[in-house]
Short mmCIF file of C-alpha atoms and ligand atoms in Angstrom, two decimals:
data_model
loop_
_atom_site.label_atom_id
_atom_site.label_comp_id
_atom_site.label_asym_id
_atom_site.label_seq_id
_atom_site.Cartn_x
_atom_site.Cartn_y
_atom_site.Cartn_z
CA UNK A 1 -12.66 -4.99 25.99
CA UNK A 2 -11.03 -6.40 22.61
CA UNK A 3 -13.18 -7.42 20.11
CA UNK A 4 -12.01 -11.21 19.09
CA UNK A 5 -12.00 -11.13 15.39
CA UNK A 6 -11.50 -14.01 13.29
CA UNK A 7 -7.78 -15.08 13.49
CA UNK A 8 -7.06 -14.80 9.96
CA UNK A 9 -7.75 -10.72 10.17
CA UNK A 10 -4.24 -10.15 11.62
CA UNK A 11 -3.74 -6.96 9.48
CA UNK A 12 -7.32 -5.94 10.08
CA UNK A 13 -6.09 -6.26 14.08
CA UNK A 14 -2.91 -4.34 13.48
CA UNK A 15 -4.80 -1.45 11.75
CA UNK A 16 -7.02 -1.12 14.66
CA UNK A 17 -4.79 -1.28 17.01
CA UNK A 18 -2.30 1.48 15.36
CA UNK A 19 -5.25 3.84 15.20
CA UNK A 20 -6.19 3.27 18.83
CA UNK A 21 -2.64 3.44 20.00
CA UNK A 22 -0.89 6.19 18.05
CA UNK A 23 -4.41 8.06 16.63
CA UNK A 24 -2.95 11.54 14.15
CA UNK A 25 -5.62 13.63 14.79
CA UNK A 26 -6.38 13.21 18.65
CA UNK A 27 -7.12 16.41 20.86
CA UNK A 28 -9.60 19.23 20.87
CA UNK A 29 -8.85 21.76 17.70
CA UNK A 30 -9.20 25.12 19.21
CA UNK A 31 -10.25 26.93 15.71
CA UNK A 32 -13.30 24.43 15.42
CA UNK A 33 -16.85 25.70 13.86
CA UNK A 34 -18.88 22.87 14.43
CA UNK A 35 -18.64 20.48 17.72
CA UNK A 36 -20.98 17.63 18.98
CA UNK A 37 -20.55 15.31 21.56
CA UNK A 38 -21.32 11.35 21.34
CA UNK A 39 -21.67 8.97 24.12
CA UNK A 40 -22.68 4.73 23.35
CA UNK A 41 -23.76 3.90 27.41
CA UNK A 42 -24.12 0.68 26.22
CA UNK A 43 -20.28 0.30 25.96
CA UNK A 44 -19.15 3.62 28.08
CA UNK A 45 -17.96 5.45 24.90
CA UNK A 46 -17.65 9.12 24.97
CA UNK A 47 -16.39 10.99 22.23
CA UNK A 48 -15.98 14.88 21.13
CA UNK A 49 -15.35 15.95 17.66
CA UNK A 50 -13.94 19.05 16.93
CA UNK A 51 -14.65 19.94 12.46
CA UNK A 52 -13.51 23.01 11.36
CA UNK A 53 -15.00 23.75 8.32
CA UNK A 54 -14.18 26.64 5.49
CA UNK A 55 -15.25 26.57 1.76
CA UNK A 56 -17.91 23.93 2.74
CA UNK A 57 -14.19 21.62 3.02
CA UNK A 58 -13.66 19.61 6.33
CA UNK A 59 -10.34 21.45 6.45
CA UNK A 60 -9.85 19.58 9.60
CA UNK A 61 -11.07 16.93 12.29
CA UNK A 62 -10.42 16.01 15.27
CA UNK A 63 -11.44 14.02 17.88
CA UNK A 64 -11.17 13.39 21.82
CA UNK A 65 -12.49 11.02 24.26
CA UNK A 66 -12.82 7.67 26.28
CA UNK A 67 -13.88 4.48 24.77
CA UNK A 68 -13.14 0.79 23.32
CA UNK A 69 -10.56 -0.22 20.92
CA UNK A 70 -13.23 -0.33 18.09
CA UNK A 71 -14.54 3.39 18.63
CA UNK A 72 -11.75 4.82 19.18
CA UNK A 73 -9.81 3.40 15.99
CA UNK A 74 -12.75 4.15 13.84
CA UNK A 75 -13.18 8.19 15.14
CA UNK A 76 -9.17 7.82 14.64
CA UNK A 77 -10.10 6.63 10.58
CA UNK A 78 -13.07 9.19 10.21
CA UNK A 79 -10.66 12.27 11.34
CA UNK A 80 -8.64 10.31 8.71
CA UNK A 81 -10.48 10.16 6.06
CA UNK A 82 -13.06 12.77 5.74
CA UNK A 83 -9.97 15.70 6.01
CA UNK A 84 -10.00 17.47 2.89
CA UNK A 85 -13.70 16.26 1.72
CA UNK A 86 -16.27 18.77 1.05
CA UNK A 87 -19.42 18.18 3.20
CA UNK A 88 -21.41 16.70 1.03
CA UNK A 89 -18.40 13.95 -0.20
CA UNK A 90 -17.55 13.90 3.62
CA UNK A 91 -21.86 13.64 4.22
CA UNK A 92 -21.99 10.65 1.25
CA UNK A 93 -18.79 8.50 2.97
CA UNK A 94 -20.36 8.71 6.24
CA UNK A 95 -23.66 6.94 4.91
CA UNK A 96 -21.54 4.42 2.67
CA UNK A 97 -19.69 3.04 5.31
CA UNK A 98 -23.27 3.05 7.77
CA UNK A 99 -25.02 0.96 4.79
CA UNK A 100 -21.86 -0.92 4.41
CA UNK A 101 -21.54 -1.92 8.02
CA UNK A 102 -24.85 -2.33 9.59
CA UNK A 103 -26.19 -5.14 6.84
CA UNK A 104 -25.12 -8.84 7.38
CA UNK A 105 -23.60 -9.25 3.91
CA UNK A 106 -22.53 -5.88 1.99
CA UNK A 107 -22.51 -5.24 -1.37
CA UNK A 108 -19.22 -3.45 -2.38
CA UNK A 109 -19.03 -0.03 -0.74
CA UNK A 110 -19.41 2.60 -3.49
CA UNK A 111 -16.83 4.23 -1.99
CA UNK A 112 -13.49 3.26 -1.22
CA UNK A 113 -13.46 2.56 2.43
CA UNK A 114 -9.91 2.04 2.85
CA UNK A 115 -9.13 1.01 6.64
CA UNK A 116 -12.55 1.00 7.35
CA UNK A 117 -12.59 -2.33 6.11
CA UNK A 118 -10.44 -3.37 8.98
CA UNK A 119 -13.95 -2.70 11.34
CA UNK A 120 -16.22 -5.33 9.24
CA UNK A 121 -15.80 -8.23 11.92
CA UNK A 122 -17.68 -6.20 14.28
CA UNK A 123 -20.53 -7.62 12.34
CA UNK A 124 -20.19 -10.40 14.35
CA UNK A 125 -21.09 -8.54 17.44
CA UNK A 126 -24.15 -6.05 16.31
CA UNK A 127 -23.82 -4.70 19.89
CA UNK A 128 -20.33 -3.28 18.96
CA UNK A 129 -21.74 -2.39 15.83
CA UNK A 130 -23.26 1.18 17.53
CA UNK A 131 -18.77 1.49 18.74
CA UNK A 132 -17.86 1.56 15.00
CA UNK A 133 -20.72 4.00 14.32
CA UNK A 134 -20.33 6.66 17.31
CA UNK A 135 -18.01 8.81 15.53
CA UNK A 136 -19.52 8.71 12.64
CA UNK A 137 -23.13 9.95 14.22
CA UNK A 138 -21.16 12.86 15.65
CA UNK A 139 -19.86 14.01 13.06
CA UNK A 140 -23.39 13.93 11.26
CA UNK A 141 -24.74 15.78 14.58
CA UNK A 142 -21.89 18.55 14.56
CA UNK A 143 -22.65 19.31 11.12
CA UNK A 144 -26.68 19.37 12.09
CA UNK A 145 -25.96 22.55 14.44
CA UNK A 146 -25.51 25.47 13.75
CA UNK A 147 -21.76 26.90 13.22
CA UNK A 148 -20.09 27.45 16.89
CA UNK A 149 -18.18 30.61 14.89
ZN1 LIG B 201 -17.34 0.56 22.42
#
């Protein structure tokens, strides 16, 4: 299922598809301490996320799983993006790019969403709205339980 996004957004469509193709951080990460599962029936996404926190830093992310081009490049961007942030920056991004994404005509993120952007034209398609999120509910679920270490 490809998402048909406006034709002008030919980088947007390239960024996806690099993230979806050739992901960085894709595989379970044995030394995790916090893991969640997320699944989005409506589409038949299912993701895992593996965080490994120390020094409240997201030291490192990754994540595993079946799903569209649009969840899977955006858990590709979040394992991305939130290394190296503590859990509160990593906590703040996560509801930035939510407000940013969900709302029909966003004001400018207040923080820099980098290749997130690529995911706005999903707007288009609220249903596919819940693919761009999945990863990013994970993550906040993982961090909701308790440490698996
Ligand atoms: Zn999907």
């Amino acid at each position: 299922m490809v998402v048909d996004l406006a034709a002008d957004d030919d980088l947007y469509k390239a960024i996806i598809l690099e993230h979806y193709s050739r992901p960085p951080h894709k595989g379970p990460l044995p030394e995790h301490t916090h893991y969640d599962e997320g699944i989005n029936p409506s589409c038949g996404d299912e993701i895992e996320l593996f965080i490994k926190v120390d020094d409240d830093v997201v030291q490192e992310v990754n994540f595993d799983g079946v799903g569209c081009s649009i969840c899977l490049a955006s858990a590709s961007m979040l394992t991305k993006l939130l290394r190296g942030k503590t859990v509160e920056e990593a906590k703040e991004f996560r509801q930035a790019f939510k407000d940013w994404i969900t709302v029909r005509e966003p004001e400018p993120s207040p923080v820099d969403l980098d290749e997130l952007e690529a995911l706005g034209g999903v707007r288009n398609y609220p249903v596919r709205i819940k693919c761009a999120l999945l990863a990013w509910e994970t993550f906040e679920g993982a961090l909701r339980k308790q440490s698996v270490n």
